[in-house]
PDB file of C-alpha atoms and ligand atoms in Angstrom:
ATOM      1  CA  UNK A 172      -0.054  81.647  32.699  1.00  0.00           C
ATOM      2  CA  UNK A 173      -3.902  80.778  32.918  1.00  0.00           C
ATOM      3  CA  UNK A 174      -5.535  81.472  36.022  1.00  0.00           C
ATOM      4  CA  UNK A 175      -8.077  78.851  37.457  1.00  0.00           C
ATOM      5  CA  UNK A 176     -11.744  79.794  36.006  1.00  0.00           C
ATOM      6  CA  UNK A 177     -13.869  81.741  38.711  1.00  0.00           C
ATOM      7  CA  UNK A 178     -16.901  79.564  39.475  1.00  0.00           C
ATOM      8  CA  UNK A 179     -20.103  80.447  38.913  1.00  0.00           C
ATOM      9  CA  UNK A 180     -21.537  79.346  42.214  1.00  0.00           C
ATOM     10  CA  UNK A 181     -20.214  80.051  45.121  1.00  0.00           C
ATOM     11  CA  UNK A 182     -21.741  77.855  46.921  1.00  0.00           C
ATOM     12  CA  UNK A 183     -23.715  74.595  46.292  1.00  0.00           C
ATOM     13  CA  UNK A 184     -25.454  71.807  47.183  1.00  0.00           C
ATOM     14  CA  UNK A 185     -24.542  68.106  45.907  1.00  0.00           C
ATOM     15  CA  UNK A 186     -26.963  65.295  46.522  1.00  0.00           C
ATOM     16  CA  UNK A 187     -25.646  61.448  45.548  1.00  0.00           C
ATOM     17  CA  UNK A 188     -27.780  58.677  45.915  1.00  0.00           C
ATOM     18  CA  UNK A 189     -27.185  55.839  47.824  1.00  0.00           C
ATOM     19  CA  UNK A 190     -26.930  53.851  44.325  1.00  0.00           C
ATOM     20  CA  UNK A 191     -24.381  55.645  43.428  1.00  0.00           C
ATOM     21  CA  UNK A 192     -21.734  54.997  46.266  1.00  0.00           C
ATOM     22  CA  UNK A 193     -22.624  50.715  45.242  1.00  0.00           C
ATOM     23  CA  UNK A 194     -20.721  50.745  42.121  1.00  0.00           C
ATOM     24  CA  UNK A 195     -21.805  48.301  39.853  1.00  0.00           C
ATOM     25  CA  UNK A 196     -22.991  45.566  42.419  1.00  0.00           C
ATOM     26  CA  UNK A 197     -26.258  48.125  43.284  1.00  0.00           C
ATOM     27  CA  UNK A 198     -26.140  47.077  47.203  1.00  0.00           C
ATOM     28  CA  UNK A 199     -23.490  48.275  49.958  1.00  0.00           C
ATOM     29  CA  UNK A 200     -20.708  50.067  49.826  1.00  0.00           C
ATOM     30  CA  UNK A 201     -17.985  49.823  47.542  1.00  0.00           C
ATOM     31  CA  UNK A 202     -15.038  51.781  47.777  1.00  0.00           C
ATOM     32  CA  UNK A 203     -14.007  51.953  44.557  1.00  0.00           C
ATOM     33  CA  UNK A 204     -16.796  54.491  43.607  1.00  0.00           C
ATOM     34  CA  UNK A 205     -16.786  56.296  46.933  1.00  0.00           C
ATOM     35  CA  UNK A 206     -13.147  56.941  46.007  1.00  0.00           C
ATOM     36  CA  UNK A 207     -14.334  58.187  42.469  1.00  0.00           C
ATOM     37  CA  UNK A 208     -16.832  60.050  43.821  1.00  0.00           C
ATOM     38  CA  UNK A 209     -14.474  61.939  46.772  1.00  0.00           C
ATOM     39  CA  UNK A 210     -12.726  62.591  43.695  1.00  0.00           C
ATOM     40  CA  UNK A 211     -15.446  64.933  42.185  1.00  0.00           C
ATOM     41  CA  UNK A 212     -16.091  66.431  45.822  1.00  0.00           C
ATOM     42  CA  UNK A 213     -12.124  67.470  45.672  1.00  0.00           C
ATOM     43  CA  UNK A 214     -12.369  69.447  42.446  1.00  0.00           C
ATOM     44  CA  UNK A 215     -15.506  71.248  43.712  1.00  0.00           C
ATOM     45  CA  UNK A 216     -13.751  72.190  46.839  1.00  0.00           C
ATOM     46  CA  UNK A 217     -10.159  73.230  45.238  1.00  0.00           C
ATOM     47  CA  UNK A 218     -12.335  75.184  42.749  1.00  0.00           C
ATOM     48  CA  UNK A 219     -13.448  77.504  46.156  1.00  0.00           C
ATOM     49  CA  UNK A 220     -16.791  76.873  45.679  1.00  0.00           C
ATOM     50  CA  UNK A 221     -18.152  76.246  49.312  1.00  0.00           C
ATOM     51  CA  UNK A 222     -19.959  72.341  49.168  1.00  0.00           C
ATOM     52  CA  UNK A 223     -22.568  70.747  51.234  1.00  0.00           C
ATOM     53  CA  UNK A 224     -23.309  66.946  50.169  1.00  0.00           C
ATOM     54  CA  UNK A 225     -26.678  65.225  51.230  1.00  0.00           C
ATOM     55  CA  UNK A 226     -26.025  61.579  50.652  1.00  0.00           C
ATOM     56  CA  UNK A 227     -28.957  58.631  50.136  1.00  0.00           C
ATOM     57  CA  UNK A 228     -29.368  55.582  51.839  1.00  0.00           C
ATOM     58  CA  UNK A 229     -31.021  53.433  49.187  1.00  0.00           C
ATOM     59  CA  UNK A 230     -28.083  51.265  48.542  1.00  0.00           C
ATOM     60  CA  UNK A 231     -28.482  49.863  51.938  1.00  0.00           C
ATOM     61  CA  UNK A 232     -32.129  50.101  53.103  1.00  0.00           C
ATOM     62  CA  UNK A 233     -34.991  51.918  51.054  1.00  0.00           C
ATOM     63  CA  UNK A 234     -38.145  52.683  53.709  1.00  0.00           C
ATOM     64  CA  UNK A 235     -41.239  52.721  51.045  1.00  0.00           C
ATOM     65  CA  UNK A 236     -39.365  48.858  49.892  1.00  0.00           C
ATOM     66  CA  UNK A 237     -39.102  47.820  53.379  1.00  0.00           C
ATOM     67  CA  UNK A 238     -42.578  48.755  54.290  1.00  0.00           C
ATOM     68  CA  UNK A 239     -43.783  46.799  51.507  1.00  0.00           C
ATOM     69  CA  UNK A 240     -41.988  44.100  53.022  1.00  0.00           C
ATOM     70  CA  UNK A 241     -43.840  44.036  55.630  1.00  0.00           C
ATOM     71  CA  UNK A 242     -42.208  46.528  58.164  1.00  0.00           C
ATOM     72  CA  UNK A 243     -43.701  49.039  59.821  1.00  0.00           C
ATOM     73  CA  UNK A 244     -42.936  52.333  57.223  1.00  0.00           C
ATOM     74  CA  UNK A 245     -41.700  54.612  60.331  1.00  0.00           C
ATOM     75  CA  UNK A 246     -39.104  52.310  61.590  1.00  0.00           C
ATOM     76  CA  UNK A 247     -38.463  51.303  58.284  1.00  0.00           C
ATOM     77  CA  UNK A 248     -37.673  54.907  57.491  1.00  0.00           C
ATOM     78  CA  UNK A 249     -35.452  55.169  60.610  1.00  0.00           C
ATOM     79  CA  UNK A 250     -33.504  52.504  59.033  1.00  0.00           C
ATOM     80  CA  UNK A 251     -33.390  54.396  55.867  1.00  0.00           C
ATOM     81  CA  UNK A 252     -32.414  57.446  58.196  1.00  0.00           C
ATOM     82  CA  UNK A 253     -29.439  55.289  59.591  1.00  0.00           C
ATOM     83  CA  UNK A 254     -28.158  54.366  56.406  1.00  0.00           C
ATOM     84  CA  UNK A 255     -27.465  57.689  55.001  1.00  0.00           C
ATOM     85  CA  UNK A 256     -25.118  58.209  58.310  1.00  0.00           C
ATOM     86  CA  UNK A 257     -23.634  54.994  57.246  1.00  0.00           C
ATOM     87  CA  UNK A 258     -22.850  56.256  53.986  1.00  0.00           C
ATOM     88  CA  UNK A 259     -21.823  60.038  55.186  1.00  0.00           C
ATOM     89  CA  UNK A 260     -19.194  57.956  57.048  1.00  0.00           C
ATOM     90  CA  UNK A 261     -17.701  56.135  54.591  1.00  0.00           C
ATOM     91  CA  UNK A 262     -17.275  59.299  52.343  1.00  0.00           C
ATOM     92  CA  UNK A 263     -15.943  61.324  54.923  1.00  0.00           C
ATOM     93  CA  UNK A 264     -13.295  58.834  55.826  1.00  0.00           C
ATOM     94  CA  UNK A 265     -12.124  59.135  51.983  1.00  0.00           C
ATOM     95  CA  UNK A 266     -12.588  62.728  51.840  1.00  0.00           C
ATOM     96  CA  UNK A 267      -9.903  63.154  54.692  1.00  0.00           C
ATOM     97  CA  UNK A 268      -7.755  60.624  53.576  1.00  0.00           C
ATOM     98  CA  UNK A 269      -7.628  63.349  50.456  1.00  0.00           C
ATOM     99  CA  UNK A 270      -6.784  66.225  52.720  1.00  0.00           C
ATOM    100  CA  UNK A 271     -10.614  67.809  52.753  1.00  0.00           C
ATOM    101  CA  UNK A 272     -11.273  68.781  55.881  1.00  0.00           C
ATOM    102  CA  UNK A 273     -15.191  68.005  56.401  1.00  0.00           C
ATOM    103  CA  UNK A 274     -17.829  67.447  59.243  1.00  0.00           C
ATOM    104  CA  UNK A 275     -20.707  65.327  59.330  1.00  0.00           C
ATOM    105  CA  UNK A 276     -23.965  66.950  60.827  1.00  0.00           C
ATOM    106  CA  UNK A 277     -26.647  64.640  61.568  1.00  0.00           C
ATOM    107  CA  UNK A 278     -30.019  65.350  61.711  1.00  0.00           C
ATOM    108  CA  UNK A 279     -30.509  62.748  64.344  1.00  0.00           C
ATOM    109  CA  UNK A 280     -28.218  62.912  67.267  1.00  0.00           C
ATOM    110  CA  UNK A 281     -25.441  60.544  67.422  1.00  0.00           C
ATOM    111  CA  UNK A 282     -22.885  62.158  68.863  1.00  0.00           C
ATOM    112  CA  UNK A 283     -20.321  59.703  69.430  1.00  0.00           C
ATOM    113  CA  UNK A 284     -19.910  59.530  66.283  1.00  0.00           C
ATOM    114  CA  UNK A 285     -20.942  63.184  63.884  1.00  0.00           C
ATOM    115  CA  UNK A 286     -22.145  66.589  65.431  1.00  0.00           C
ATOM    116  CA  UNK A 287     -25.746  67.219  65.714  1.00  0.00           C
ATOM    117  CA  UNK A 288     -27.139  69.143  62.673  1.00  0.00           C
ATOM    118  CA  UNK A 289     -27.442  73.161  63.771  1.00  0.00           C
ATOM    119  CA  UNK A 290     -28.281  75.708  60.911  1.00  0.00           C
ATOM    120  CA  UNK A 291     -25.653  78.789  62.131  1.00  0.00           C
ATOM    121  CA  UNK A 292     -22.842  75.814  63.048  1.00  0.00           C
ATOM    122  CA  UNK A 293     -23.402  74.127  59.548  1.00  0.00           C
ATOM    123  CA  UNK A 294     -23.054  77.255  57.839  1.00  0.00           C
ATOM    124  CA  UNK A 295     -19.704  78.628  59.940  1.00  0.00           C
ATOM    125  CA  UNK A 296     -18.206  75.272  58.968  1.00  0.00           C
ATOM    126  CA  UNK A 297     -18.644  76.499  55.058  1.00  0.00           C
ATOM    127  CA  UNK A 298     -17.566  79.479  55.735  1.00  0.00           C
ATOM    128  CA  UNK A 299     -14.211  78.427  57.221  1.00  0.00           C
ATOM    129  CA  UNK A 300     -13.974  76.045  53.923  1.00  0.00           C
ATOM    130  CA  UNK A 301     -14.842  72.876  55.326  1.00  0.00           C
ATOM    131  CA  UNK A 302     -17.435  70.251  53.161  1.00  0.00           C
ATOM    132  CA  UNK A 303     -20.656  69.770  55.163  1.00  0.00           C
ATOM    133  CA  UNK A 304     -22.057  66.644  54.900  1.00  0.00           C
ATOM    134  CA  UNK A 305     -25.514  66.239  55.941  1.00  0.00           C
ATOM    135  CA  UNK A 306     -26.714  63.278  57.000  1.00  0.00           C
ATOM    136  CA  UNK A 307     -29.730  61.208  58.331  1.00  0.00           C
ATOM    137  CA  UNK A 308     -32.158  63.138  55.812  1.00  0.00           C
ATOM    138  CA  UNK A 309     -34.538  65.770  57.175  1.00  0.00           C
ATOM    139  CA  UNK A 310     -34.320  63.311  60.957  1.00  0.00           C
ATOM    140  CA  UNK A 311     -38.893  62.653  59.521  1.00  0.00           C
ATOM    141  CA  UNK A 312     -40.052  59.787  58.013  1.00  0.00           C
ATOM    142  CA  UNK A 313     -41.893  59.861  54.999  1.00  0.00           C
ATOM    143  CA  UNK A 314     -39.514  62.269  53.561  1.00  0.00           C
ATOM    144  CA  UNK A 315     -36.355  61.378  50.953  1.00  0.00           C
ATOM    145  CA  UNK A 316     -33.114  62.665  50.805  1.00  0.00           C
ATOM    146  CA  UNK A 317     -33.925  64.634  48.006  1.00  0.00           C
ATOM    147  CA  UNK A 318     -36.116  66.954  50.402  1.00  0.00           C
ATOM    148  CA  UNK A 319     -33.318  66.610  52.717  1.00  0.00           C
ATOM    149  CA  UNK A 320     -31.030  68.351  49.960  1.00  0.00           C
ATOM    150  CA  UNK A 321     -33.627  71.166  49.039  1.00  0.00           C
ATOM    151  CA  UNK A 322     -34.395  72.150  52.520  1.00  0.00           C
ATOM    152  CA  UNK A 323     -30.664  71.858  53.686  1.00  0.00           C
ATOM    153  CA  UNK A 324     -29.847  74.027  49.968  1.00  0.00           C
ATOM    154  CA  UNK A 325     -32.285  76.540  50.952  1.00  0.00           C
ATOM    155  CA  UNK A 326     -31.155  76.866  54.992  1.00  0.00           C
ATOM    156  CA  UNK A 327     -27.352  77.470  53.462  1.00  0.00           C
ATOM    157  CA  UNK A 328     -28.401  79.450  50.893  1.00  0.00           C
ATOM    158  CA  UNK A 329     -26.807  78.044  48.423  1.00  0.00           C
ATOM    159  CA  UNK A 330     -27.701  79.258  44.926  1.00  0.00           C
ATOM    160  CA  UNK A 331     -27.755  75.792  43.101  1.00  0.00           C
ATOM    161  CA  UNK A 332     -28.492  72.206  43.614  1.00  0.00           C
ATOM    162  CA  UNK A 333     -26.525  69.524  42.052  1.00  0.00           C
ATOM    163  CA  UNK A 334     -28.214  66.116  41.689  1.00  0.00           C
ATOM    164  CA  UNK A 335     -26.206  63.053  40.649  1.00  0.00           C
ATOM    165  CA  UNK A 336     -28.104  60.110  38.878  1.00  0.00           C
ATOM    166  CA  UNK A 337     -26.828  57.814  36.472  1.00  0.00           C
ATOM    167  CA  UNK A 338     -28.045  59.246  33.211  1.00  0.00           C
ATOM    168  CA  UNK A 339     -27.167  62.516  31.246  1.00  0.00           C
ATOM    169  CA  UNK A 340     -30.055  64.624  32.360  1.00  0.00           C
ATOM    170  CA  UNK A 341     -33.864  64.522  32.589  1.00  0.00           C
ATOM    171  CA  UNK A 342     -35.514  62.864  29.175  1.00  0.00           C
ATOM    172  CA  UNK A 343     -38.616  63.080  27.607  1.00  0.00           C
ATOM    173  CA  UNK A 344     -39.178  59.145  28.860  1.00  0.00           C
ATOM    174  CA  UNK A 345     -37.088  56.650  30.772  1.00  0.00           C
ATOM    175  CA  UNK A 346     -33.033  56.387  28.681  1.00  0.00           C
ATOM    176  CA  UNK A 347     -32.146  53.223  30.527  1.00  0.00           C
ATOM    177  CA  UNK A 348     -35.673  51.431  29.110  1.00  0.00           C
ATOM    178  CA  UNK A 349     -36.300  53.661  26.184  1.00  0.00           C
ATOM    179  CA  UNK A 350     -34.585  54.374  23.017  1.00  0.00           C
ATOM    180  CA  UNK A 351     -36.694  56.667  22.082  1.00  0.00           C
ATOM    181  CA  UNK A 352     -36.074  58.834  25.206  1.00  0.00           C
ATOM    182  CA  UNK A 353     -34.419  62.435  24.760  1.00  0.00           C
ATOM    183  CA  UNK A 354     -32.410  64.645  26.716  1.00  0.00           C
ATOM    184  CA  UNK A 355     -34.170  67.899  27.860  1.00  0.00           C
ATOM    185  CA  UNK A 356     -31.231  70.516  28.309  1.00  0.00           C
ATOM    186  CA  UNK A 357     -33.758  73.057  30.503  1.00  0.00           C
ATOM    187  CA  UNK A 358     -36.721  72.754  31.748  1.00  0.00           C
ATOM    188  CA  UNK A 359     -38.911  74.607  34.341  1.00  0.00           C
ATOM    189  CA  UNK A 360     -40.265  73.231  37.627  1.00  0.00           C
ATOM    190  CA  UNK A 361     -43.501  73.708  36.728  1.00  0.00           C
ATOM    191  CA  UNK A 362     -43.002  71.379  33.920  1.00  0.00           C
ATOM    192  CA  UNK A 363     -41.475  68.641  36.112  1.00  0.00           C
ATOM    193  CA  UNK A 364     -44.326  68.253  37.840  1.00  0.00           C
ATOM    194  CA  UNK A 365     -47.238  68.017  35.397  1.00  0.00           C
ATOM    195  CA  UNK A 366     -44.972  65.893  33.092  1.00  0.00           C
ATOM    196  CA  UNK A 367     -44.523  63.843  36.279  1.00  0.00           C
ATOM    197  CA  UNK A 368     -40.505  63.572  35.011  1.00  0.00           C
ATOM    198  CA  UNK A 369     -39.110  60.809  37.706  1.00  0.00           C
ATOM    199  CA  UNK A 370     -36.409  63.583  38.466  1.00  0.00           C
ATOM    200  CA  UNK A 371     -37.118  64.332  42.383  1.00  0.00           C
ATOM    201  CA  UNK A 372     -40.042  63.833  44.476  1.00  0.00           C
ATOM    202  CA  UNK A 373     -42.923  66.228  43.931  1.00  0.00           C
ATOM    203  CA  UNK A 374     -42.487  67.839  47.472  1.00  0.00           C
ATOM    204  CA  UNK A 375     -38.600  68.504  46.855  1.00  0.00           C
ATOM    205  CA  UNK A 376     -39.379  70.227  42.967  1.00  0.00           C
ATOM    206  CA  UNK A 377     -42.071  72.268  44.788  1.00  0.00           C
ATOM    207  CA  UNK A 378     -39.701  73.732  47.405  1.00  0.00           C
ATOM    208  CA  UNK A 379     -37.243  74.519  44.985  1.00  0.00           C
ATOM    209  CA  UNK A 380     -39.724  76.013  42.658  1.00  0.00           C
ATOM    210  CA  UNK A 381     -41.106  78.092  45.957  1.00  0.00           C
ATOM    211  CA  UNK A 382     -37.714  79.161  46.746  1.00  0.00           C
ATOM    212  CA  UNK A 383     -36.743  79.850  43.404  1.00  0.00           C
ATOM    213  CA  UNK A 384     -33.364  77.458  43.893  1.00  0.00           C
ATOM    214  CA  UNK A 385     -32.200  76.246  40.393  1.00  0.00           C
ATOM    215  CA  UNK A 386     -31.362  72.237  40.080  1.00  0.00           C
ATOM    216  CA  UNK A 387     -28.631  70.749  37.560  1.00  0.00           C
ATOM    217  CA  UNK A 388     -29.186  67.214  36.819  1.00  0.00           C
ATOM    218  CA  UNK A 389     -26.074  65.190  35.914  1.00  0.00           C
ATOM    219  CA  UNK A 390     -24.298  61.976  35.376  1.00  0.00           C
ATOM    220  CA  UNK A 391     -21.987  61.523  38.025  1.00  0.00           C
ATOM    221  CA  UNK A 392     -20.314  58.651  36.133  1.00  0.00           C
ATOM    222  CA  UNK A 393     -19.126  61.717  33.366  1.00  0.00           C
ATOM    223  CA  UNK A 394     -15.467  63.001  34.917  1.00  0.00           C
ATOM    224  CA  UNK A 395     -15.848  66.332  36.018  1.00  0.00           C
ATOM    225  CA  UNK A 396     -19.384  67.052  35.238  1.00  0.00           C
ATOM    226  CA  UNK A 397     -19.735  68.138  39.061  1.00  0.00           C
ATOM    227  CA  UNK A 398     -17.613  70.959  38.330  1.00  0.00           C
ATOM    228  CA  UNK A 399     -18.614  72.159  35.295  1.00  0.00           C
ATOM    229  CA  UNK A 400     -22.019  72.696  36.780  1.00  0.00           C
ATOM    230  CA  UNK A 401     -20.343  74.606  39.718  1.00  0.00           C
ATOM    231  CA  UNK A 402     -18.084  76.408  36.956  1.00  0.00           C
ATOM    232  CA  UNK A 403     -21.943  77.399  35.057  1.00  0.00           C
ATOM    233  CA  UNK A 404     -21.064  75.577  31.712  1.00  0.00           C
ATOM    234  CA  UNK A 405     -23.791  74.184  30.677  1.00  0.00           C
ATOM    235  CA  UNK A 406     -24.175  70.317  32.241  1.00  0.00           C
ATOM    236  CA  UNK A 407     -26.800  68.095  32.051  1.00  0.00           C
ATOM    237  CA  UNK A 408     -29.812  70.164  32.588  1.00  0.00           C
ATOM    238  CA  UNK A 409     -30.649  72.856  34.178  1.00  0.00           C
ATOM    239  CA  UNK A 410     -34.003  73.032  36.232  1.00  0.00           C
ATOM    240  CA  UNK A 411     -35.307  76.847  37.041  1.00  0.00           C
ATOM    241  CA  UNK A 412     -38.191  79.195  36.657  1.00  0.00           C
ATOM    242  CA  UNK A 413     -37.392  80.797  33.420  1.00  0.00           C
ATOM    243  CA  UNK A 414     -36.558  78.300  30.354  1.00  0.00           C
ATOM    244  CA  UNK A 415     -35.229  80.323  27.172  1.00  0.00           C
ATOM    245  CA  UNK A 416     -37.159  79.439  24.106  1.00  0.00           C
TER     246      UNK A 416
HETATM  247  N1  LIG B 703     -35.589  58.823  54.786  1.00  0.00           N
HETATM  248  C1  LIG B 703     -36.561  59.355  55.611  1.00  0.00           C
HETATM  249  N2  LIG B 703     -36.591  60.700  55.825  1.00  0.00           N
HETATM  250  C2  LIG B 703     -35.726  61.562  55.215  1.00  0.00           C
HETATM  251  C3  LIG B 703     -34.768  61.009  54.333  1.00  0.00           C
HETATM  252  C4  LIG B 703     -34.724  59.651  54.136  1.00  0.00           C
HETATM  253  O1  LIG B 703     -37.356  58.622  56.186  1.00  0.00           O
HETATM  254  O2  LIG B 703     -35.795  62.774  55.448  1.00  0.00           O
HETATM  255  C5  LIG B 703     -35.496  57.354  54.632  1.00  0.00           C
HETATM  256  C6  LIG B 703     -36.488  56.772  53.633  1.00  0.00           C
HETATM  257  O3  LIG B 703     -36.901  55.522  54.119  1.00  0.00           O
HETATM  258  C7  LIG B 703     -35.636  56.569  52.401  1.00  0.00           C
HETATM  259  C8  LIG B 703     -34.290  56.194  52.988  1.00  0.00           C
HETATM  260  O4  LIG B 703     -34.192  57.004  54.157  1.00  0.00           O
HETATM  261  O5  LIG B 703     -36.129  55.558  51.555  1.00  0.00           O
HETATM  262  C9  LIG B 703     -33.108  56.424  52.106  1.00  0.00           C
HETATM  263  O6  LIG B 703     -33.201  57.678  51.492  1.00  0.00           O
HETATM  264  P1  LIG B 703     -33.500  57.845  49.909  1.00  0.00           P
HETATM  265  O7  LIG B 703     -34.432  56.775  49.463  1.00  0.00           O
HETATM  266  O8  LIG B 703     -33.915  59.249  49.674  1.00  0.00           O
HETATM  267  O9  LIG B 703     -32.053  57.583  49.332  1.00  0.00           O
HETATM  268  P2  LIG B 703     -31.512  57.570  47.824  1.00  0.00           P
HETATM  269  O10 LIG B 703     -32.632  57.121  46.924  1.00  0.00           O
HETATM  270  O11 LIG B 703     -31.106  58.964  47.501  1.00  0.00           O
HETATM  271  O12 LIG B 703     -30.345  56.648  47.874  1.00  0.00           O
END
């Protein structure tokens, strides 16, 4: 008999986008991929590896887009705020339809509807095995969700940060629009940011790269990529400080 692999990572940090809960349509929610995705969130868990998921909320309103619209950029970025709860909803409904238990924490209280995000509650609900999902971003406009996932990776401690996109990795250049474009397996922080690679906002690389918190980028469409990052084989690529030669 083979007994289950022992994760690298105990415990981690999974952002999805907002795009990525739309399925192919790119707008709303489809439940289809939220299903897929739960999927992904269910290996993690059954794997032991304690999970936290910070979801997006482009898929239903994107503040920077809306402001350019013509809204004002602070309620816009409410909006943006809201949707992530929105979407936090929708997965946690699926997750416990799959038996993971799982609270919502929202950084803006609502709390008809999801506990208010506290640091020392957030972190007992790991520890008793339960998927923290952390919505409403960092509660501040003019910040993204991808902040929200370093700074909520850093206050759990978790020791790595998954990020789910819809390409392989980060590439030398833009895969869906170039052909040329190739996948970088590691690459440091530091280079991130002077390359400018569209990976994560500058202010979420830099607090990784202050706190030292290692990123794996993935494709989320690729069954079971989420664990195999958790598991340490090598995934996508892997964001750090060091970068073997
Ligand atoms: N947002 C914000 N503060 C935060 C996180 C998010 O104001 O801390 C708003 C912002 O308007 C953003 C929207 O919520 O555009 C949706 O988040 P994001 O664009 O990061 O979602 P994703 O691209 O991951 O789907």
């Amino acid at each position: 008999m083979t007994s289950a692999p022992v994760p690298k990572y105990r415990r981690v940090l999974l952002k999805l986008s907002g795009e990525s809960l739309a399925g192919g349509e790119g707008f709303g929610i489809s439940l289809p991929a939220i299903d897929r995705l739960t999927e992904e969130v269910r290996e993690v868990h059954e794997a032991g590896v304690a999970l936290g998921l910070v979801v997006g909320g482009g898929n239903i309103v994107r503040g920077a887009v809306a402001a350019e619209g013509g809204m004002e950029r602070v309620s816009a970025d409410y909006m943006g705020m809201l949707a992530t709860v929105i979407n936090a909803l929708a997965i946690q409904d699926m997750l416990e339809k799959k038996g993971v238990e799982n609270r919502v924490l929202t950084a803006i209280r609502m709390e008809q509807l999801a506990e208010p995000y506290i640091r020392r509650r957030a972190l007992r609900h790991l520890e008793k095995g339960r998927v923290v999902l952390f919505a409403g971003g960092t509660g501040n406009p003019y910040f993204s969700t991808d902040t929200a996932a370093v700074l909520r990776a850093i206050e759990m401690e978790a020791e790595l940060i998954i990020k789910a996109t819809k390409v392989d990795g980060v590439h030398s250049a833009d895969p869906l629009h170039d052909p040329t474009a190739e996948l970088i397996p590691e690459i440091s922080y530091l280079e991130v940011m002077t390359r400018e690679l569209k990976v994560m906002d500058i202010t979420a690389i830099s607090l990784c790269k202050d706190n030292r918190l290692p990123v794996v980028v993935l494709n989320i469409q690729r069954r079971g990529a989420v664990l195999a990052a958790a598991l340490g084989d090598r995934v996508g690529t892997l964001i750090s400080g060091e970068v073997e030669s």
